[in-house]
Structure formats: structure tokens, C-alpha cells
mmCIF file of C-alpha atoms and ligand atoms in Angstrom:
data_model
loop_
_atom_site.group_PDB
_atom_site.id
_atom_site.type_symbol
_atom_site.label_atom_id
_atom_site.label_comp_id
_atom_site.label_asym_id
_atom_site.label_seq_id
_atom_site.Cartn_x
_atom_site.Cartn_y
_atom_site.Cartn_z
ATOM 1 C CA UNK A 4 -6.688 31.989 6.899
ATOM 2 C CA UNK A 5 -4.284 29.049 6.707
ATOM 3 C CA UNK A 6 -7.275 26.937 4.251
ATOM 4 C CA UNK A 7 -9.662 28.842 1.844
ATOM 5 C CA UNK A 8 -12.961 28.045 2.191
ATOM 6 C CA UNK A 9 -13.449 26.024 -1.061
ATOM 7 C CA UNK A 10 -10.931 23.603 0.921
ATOM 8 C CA UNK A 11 -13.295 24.004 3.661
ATOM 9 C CA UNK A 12 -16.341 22.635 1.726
ATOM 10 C CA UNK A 13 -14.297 19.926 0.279
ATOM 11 C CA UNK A 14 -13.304 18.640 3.778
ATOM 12 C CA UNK A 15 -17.226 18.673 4.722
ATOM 13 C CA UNK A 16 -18.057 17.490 1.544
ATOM 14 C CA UNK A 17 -15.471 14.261 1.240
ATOM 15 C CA UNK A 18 -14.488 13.324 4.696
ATOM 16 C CA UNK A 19 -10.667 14.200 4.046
ATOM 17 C CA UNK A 20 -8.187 17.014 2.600
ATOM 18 C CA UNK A 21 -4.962 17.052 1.323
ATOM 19 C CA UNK A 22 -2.855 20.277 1.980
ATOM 20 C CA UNK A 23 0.112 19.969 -0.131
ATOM 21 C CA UNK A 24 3.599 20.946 1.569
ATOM 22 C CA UNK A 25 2.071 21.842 4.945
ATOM 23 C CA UNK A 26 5.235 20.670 6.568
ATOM 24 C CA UNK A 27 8.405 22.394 5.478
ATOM 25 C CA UNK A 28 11.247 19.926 3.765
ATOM 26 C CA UNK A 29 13.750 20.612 6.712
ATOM 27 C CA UNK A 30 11.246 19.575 8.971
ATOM 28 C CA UNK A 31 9.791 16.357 7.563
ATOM 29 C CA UNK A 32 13.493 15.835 6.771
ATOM 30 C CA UNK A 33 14.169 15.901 10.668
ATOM 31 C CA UNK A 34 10.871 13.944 11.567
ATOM 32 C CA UNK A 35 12.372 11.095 8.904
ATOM 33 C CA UNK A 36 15.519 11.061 10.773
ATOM 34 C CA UNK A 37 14.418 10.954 14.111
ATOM 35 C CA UNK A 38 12.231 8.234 12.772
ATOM 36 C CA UNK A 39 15.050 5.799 11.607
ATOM 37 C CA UNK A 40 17.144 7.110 15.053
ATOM 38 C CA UNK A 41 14.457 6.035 16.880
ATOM 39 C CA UNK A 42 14.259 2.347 15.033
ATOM 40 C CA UNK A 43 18.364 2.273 15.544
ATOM 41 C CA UNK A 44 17.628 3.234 19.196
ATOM 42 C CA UNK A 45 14.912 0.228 19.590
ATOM 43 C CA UNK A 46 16.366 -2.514 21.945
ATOM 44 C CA UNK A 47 14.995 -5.752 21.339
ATOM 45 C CA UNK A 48 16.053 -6.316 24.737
ATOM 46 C CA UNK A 49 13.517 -5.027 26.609
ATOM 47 C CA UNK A 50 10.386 -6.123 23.949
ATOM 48 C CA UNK A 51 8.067 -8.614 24.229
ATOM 49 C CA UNK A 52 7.745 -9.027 20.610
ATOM 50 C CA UNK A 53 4.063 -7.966 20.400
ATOM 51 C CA UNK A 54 2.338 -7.331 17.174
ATOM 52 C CA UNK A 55 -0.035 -5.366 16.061
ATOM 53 C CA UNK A 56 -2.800 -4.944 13.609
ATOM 54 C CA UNK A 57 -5.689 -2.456 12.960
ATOM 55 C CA UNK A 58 -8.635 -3.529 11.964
ATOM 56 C CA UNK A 59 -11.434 -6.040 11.870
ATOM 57 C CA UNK A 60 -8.218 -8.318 11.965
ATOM 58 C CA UNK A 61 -7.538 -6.891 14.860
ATOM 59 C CA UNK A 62 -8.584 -9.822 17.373
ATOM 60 C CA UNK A 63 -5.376 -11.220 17.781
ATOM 61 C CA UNK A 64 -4.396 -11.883 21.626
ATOM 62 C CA UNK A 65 -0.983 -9.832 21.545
ATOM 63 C CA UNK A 66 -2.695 -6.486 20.754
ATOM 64 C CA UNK A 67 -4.090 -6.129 24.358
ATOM 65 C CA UNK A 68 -0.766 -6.973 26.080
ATOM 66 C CA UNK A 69 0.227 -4.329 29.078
ATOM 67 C CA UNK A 70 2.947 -3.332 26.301
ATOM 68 C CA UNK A 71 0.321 -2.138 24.336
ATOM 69 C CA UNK A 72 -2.021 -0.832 26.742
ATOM 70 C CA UNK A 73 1.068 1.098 28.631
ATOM 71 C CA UNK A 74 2.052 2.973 25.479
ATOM 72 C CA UNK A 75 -0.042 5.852 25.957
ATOM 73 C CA UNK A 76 2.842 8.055 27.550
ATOM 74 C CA UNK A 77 5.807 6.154 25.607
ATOM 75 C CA UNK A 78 7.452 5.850 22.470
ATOM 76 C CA UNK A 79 7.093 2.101 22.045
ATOM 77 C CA UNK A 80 7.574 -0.009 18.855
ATOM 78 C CA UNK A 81 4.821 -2.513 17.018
ATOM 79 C CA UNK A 82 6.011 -5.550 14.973
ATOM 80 C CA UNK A 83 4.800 -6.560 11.886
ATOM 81 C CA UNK A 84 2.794 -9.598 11.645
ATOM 82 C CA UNK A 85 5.090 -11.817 10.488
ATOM 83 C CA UNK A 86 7.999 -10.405 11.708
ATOM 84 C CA UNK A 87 8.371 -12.671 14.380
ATOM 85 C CA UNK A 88 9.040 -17.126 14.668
ATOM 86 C CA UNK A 89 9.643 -18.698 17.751
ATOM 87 C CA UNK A 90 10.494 -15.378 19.970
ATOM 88 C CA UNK A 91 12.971 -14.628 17.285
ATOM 89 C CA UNK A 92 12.672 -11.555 14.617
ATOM 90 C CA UNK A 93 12.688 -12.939 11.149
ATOM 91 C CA UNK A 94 14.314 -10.045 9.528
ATOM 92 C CA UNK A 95 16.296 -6.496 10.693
ATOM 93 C CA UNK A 96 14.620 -4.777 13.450
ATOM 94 C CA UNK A 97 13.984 -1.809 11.305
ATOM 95 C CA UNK A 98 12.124 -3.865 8.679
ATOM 96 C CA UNK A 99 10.249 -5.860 11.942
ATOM 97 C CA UNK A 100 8.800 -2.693 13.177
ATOM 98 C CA UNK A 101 5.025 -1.054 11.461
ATOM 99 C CA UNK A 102 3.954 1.438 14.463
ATOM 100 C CA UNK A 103 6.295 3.383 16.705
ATOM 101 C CA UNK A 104 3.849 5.066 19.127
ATOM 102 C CA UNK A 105 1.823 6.859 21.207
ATOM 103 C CA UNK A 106 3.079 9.531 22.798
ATOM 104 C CA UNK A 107 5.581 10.687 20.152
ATOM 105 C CA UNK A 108 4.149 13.897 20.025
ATOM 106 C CA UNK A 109 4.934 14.828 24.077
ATOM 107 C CA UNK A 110 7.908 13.005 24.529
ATOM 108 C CA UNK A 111 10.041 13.515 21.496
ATOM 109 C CA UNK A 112 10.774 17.162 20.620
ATOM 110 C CA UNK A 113 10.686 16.873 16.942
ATOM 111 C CA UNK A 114 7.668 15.515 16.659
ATOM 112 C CA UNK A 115 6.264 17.741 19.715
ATOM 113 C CA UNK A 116 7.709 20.946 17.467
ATOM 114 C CA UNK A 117 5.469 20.009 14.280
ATOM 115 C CA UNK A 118 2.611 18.820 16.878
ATOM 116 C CA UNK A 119 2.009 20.802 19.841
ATOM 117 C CA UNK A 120 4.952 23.686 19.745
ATOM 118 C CA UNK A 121 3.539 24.779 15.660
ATOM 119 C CA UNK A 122 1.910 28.198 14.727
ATOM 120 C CA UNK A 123 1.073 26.943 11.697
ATOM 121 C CA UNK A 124 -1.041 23.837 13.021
ATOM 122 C CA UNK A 125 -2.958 26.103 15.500
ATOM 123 C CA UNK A 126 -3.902 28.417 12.245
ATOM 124 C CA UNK A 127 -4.874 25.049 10.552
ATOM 125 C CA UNK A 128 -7.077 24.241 13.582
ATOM 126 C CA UNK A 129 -8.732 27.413 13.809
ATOM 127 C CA UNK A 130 -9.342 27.906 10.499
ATOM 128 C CA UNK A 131 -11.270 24.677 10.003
ATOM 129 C CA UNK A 132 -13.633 25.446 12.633
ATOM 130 C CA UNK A 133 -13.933 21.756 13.348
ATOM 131 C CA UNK A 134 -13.226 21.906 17.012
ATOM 132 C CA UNK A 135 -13.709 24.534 19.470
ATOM 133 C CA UNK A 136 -10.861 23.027 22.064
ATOM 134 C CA UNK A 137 -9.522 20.156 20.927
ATOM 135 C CA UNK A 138 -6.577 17.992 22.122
ATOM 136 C CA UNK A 139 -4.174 15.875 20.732
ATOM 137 C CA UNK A 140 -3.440 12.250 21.482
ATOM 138 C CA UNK A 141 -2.174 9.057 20.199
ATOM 139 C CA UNK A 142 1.022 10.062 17.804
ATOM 140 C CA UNK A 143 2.520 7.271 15.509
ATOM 141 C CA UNK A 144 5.203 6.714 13.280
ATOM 142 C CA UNK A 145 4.131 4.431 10.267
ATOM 143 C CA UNK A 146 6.998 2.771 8.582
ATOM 144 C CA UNK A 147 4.411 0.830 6.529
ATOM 145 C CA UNK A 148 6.378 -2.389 5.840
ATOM 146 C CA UNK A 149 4.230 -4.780 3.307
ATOM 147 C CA UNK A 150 1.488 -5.196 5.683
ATOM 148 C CA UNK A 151 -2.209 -3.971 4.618
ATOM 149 C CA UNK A 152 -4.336 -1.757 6.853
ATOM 150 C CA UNK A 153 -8.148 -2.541 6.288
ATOM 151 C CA UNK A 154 -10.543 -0.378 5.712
ATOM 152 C CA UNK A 155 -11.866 1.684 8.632
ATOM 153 C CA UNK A 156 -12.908 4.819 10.217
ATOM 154 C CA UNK A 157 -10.719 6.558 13.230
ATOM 155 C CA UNK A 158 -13.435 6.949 15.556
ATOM 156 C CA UNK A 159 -13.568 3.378 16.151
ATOM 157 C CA UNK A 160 -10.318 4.195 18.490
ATOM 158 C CA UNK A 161 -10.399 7.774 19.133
ATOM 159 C CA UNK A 162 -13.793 7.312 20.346
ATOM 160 C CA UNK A 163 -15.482 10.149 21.988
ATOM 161 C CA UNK A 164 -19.012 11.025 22.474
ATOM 162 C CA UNK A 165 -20.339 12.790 20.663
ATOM 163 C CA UNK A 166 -17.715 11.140 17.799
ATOM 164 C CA UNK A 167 -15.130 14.324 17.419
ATOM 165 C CA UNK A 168 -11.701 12.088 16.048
ATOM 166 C CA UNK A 169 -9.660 14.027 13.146
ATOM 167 C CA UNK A 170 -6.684 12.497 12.025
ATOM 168 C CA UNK A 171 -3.597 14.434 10.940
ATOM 169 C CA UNK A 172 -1.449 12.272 8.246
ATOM 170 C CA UNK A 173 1.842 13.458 7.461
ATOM 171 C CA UNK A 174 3.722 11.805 4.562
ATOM 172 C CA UNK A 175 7.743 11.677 5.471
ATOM 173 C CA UNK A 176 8.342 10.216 1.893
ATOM 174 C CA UNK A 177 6.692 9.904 -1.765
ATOM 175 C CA UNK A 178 3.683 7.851 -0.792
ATOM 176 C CA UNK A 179 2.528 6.463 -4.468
ATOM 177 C CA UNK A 180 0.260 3.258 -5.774
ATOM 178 C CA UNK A 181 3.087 0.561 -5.148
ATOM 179 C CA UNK A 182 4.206 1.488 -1.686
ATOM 180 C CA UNK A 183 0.444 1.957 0.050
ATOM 181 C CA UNK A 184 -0.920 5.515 -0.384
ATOM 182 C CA UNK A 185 -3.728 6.018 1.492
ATOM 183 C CA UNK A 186 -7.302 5.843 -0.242
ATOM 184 C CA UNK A 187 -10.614 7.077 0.791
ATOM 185 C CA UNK A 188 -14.373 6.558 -0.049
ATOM 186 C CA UNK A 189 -15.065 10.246 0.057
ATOM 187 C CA UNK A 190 -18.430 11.688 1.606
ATOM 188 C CA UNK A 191 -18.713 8.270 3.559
ATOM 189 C CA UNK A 192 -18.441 10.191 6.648
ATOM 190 C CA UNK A 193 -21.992 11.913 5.790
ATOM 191 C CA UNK A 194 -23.671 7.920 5.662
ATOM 192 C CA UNK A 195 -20.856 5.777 7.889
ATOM 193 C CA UNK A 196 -22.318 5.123 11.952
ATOM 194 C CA UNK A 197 -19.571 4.182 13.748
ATOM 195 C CA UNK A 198 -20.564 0.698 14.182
ATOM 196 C CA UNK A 199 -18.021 -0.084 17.235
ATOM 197 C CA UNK A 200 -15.335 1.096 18.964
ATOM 198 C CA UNK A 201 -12.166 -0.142 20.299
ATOM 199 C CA UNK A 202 -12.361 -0.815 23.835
ATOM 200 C CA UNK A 203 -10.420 -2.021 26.953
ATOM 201 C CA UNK A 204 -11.940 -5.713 28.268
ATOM 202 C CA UNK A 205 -13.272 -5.314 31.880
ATOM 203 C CA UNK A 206 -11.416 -8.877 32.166
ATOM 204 C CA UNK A 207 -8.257 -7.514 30.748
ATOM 205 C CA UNK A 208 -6.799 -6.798 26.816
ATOM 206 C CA UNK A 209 -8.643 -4.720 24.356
ATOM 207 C CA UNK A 210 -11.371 -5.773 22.202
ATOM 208 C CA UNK A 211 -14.424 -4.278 20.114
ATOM 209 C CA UNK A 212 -17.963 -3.265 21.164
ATOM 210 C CA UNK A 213 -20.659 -2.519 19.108
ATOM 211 C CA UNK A 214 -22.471 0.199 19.207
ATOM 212 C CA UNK A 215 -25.339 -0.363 16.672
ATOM 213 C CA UNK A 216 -27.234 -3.764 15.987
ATOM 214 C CA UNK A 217 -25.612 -6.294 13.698
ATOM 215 C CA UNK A 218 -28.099 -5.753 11.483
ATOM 216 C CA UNK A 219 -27.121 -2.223 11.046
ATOM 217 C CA UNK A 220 -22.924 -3.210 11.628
ATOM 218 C CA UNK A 221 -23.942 -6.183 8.809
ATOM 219 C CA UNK A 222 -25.259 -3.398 6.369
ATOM 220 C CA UNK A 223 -23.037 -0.875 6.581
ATOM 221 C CA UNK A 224 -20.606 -3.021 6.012
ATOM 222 C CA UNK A 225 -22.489 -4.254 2.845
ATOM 223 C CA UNK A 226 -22.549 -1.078 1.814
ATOM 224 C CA UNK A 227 -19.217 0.053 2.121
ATOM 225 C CA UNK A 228 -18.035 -3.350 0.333
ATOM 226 C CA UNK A 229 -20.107 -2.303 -2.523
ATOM 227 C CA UNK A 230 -18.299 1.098 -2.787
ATOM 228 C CA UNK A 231 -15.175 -0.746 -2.881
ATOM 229 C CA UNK A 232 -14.517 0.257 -6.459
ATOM 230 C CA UNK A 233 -15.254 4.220 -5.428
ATOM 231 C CA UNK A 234 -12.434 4.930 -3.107
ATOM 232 C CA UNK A 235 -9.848 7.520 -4.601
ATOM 233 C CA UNK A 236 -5.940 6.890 -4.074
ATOM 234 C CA UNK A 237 -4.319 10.008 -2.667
ATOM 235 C CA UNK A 238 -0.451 9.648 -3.798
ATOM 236 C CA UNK A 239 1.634 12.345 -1.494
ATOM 237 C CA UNK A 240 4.731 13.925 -1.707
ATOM 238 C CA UNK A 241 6.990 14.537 1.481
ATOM 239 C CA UNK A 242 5.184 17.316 3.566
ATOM 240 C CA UNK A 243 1.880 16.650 2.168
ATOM 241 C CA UNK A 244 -0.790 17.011 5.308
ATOM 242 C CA UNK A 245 -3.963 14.890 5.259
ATOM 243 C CA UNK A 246 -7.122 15.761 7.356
ATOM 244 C CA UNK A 247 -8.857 12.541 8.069
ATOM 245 C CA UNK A 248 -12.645 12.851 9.357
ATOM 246 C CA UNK A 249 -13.010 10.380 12.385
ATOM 247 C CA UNK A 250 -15.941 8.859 10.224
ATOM 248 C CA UNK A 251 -14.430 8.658 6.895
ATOM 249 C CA UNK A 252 -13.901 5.203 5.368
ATOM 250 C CA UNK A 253 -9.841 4.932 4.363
ATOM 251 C CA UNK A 254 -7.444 2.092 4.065
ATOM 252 C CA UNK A 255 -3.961 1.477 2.820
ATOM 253 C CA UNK A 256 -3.198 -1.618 0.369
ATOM 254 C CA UNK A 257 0.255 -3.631 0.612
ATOM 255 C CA UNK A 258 3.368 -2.248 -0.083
ATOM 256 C CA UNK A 259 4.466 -3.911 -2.675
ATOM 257 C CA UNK A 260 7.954 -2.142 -3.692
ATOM 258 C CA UNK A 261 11.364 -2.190 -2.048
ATOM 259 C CA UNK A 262 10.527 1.914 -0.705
ATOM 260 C CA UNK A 263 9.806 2.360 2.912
ATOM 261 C CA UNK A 264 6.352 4.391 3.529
ATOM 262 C CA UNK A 265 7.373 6.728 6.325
ATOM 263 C CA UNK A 266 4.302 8.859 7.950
ATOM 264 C CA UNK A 267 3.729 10.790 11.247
ATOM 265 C CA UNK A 268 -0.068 10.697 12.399
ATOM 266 C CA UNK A 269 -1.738 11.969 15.270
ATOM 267 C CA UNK A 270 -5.180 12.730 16.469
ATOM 268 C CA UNK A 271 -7.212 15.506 17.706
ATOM 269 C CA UNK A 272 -10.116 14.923 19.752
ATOM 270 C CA UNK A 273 -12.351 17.767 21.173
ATOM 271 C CA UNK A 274 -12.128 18.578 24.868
ATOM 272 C CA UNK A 275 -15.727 18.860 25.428
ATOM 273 C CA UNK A 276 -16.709 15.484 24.231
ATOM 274 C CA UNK A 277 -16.886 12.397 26.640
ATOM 275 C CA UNK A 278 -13.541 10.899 26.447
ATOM 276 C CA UNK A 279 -14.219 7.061 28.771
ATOM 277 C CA UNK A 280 -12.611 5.061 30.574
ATOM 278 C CA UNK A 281 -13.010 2.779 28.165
ATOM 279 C CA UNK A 282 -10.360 3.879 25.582
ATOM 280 C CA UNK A 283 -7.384 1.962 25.304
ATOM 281 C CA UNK A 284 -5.480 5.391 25.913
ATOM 282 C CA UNK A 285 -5.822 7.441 28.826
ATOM 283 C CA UNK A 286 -4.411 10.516 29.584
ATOM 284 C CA UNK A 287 -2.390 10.048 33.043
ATOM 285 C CA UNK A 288 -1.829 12.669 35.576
ATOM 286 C CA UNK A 289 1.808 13.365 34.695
ATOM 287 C CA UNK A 290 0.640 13.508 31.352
ATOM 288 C CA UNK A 291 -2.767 14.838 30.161
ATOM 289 C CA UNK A 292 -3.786 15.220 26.467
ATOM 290 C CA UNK A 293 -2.280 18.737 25.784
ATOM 291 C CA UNK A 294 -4.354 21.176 24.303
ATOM 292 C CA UNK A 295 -3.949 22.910 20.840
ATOM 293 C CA UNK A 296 -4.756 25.983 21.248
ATOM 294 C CA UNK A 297 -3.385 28.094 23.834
HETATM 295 O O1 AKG B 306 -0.658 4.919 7.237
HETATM 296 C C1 AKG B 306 -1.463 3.990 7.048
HETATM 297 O O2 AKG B 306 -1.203 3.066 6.279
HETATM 298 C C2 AKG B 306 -2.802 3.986 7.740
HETATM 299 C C3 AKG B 306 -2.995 5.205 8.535
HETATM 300 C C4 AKG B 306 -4.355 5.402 9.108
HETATM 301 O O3 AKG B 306 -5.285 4.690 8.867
HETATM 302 C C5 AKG B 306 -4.534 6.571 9.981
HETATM 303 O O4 AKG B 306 -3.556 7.281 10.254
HETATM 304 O O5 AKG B 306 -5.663 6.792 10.436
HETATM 305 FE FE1 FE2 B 307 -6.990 5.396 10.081
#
């Protein structure tokens, strides 16, 4: 059994888990470097300098751009807010970037190793007992430059019916309270709906639909406001492995130090569940979402 069953409970019981040193130092120390190659690699060139943001702040019109969109089966790179004036990058490309993604985790065979090619993952997987066949999609490099990611639940984007999302959070260096550790509200997957979900616009770009009533999506979000002062910083060391429940509240605050944040993350989804043609992501013929356990 790769997780005891007191781990177990505390998954159910707060939405998340922290496995300490799941990922061996040389390999997070190989993920990390293939992370900067891939930033040195990066050719402005070919970019249309589109940002991105997740998020109820999410509504901004670059986010649904076909560079976006097309990212499922490439390793493409975000910007930062602010990283860009007039067409022009306002600082060095590998302080401009937040998000290299989504398809790390095929196309890259470091990350595929830790991801797809990993004995110990498939353990993981079985021994939670949280899908029966699930699949993996949507891999992403955060570099977490100063930028804040609001508080949210994965199943928003991973959306499947019924809701099946687990995240898979790897830190690739010290993650602590100045440079924007994660934090959750734990058990908030037992009383969170997911409220919306991130969709593709019939009329083109990406956008959100709800899937309660705004009286519900007004007090849930109440509620979760009110817990503000009841989420629980989870500082990491290089290695560290975090289970994220597609319905558990979790944000990260502003970096606010002169370290870089490195983290690999990546989502499992299970096979079974209604995956639409509404996600931003879909699986293409060349490549589908590849199973974990086979
Ligand atoms: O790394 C971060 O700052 C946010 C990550 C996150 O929300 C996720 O991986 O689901
Ligand atoms: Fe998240």
C-alpha cells in the first residue's frame, strides 16, 4: 500500500493530502531543469503574447485565444498579467512566463516518466481507491511569478459528470509563506457545489457557465468568504506530492520574495464520467487522454 489508511481518511476527510518526498530528489531535480530548458527554449517569436489568469478574474478576452484553446496537445507558455506593454515583454522571458502547459505530461519525457511511465503513481492511484480508470490530462508547469491565484475548486475546469477532477501538485522547490504555498479550506469539498464550470463559447473563446442558481453561486460564495480565516497554508519541500479533491476550495497568495515557485501539476479525471465537448481541452485522435493504469 503506497498510503496507509489514516492518510486515506484524511484525504476524505479534508479535501487534500500531502505525501512528503513522493518524488525522488534526482527526479524533481530533472523536472526543475527541464523546466528552466524549456523557458530558455521559449521563442517569443512565434507568441502572441497571451495571458492568462485562473479564476473569477478570469474574463479577460486573451484567455480564449486559439493559442490557448490549441494547447491541449502542446507545450505552450502563459504570460503573466503584467508582463506585457504595447506587444512588448516588460521584463526577461523567464520572469514573463506563469503557466507552461498542457500536454507536458505526453510530449516531454521527463515529465511523461514521473506522469504516465511511474510505478509508483499507479500504486498511489490504486491505493486511494478514488478512481476505478482514470486518465490524465492537462499538465502544467507553475513558475508562480508574483501573481495571485484566487480561490477555487478544480472541477470548475476539469469538469466531468459526475465531478471526478483530482489534482496532483508537485513542488520543484521550497514552497513557504512568502513565495505562495498553496492553502486549503479543508473538508470544503464535503459542502462546496461546483457552482460553474469553465467552458468553450459556442460563438468562440472560453467563458463560465453556471451550473446552480445565483442564489445558490451567491451563497456559497458567502460562505466560503466567511471561512476565509480557516484555510491552512501547506509549506512544501521539493518532492512533496499534493492530492487536490476536484471540489476542494485552495488558492495561492502573491509571491512576495525574490524565490521562484516551481511546481508540476496535472489532473486525473475518471474514464467513466462524461467528459463534453464543452471543455476547453479535448483529447484529439493522435492524442487521447492516456490512461493510468495499464
Ligand atoms: O500553483 C498554484 O499556485 C495554483 C495551483 C492550483 O490551483 C492547482 O494546481 O490546482
Ligand atoms: Fe487549482
Amino acid at each position: 500500500m503506497m498510503i496507509t489508511t489514516s492518510q486515506k481518511e484524511q484525504f476524505h476527510r479534508d479535501g487534500y493530502l500531502v505525501l512528503r518526498g513522493f518524488v525522488p530528489p534526482g527526479d524533481v531535480e530533472t523536472l526543475l531543469a527541464r523546466s528552466k530548458a524549456l523557458l530558455q527554449d521559449f521563442k517569443l517569436e512565434d507568441h502572441p503574447l497571451t495571458r492568462f489568469t485562473t479564476g473569477d478574474e478570469g474574463g479577460n478576452g486573451h484567455i480564449g485565444d486559439a493559442y490557448f484553446l490549441e494547447s491541449g496537445d502542446k507545450i505552450r507558455y502563459f504570460l503573466e498579467e503584467d508582463a506585457v506593454a504595447d506587444g512588448q515583454l516588460t521584463r526577461p522571458k523567464n520572469m514573463a512566463v506563469n503557466k507552461i502547459g498542457h500536454a507536458l505530461h505526453e510530449l516531454d519525457p521527463a515529465f511523461r516518466k514521473v506522469t504516465l511511465e511511474n510505478d509508483r503513481m499507479r500504486d498511489l492511484v490504486r491505493s486511494l481507491q478514488f478512481h476505478r480508470d482514470p486518465v490524465a490530462l492537462q499538465s502544467m508547469v507553475i513558475t508562480k511569478q508574483p501573481q495571485i491565484v484566487g480561490e477555487h475548486n478544480d472541477s470548475i475546469n476539469q469538469y466531468t459528470d459526475p465531478p471526478s477532477a483530482l489534482g496532483f501538485w508537485i513542488a520543484l522547490e521550497k514552497c513557504t509563506a512568502s513565495n505562495g504555498a498553496l492553502s486549503f479550506l479543508p473538508g470544503s469539498h464535503l459542502t462546496t457545489p461546483i457552482t460553474k464550470r469553465f467552458v468553450r463559447l459556442p460563438g468562440g473563446g472560453t467563458g463560465f457557465e453556471p451550473l446552480v442558481s445565483q442564489e445558490l453561486a451567491a451563497q456559497v460564495a458567502a460562505r466560503s468568504k466567511a471561512a476565509s480565516d480557516s484555510y491552512v497554508l501547506e509549506t512544501c519541500e521539493p518532492g512533496d506530492l499534493v492530492l487536490i479533491h476536484g471540489s476542494v476550495l485552495h488558492k495561492s497568495e502573491r509571491n512576495t520574495s525574490d524565490k521562484t515557485r516551481f511546481a508540476y501539476t496535472f489532473h486525473m479525471i475518471e474514464s467513466g464520467a462524461t467528459y463534453d465537448g464543452k471543455n476547453w481541452l479535448q483529447p484529439t485522435p493522435t492524442m487521447p487522454f492516456s490512461r493510468i493504469l495499464v
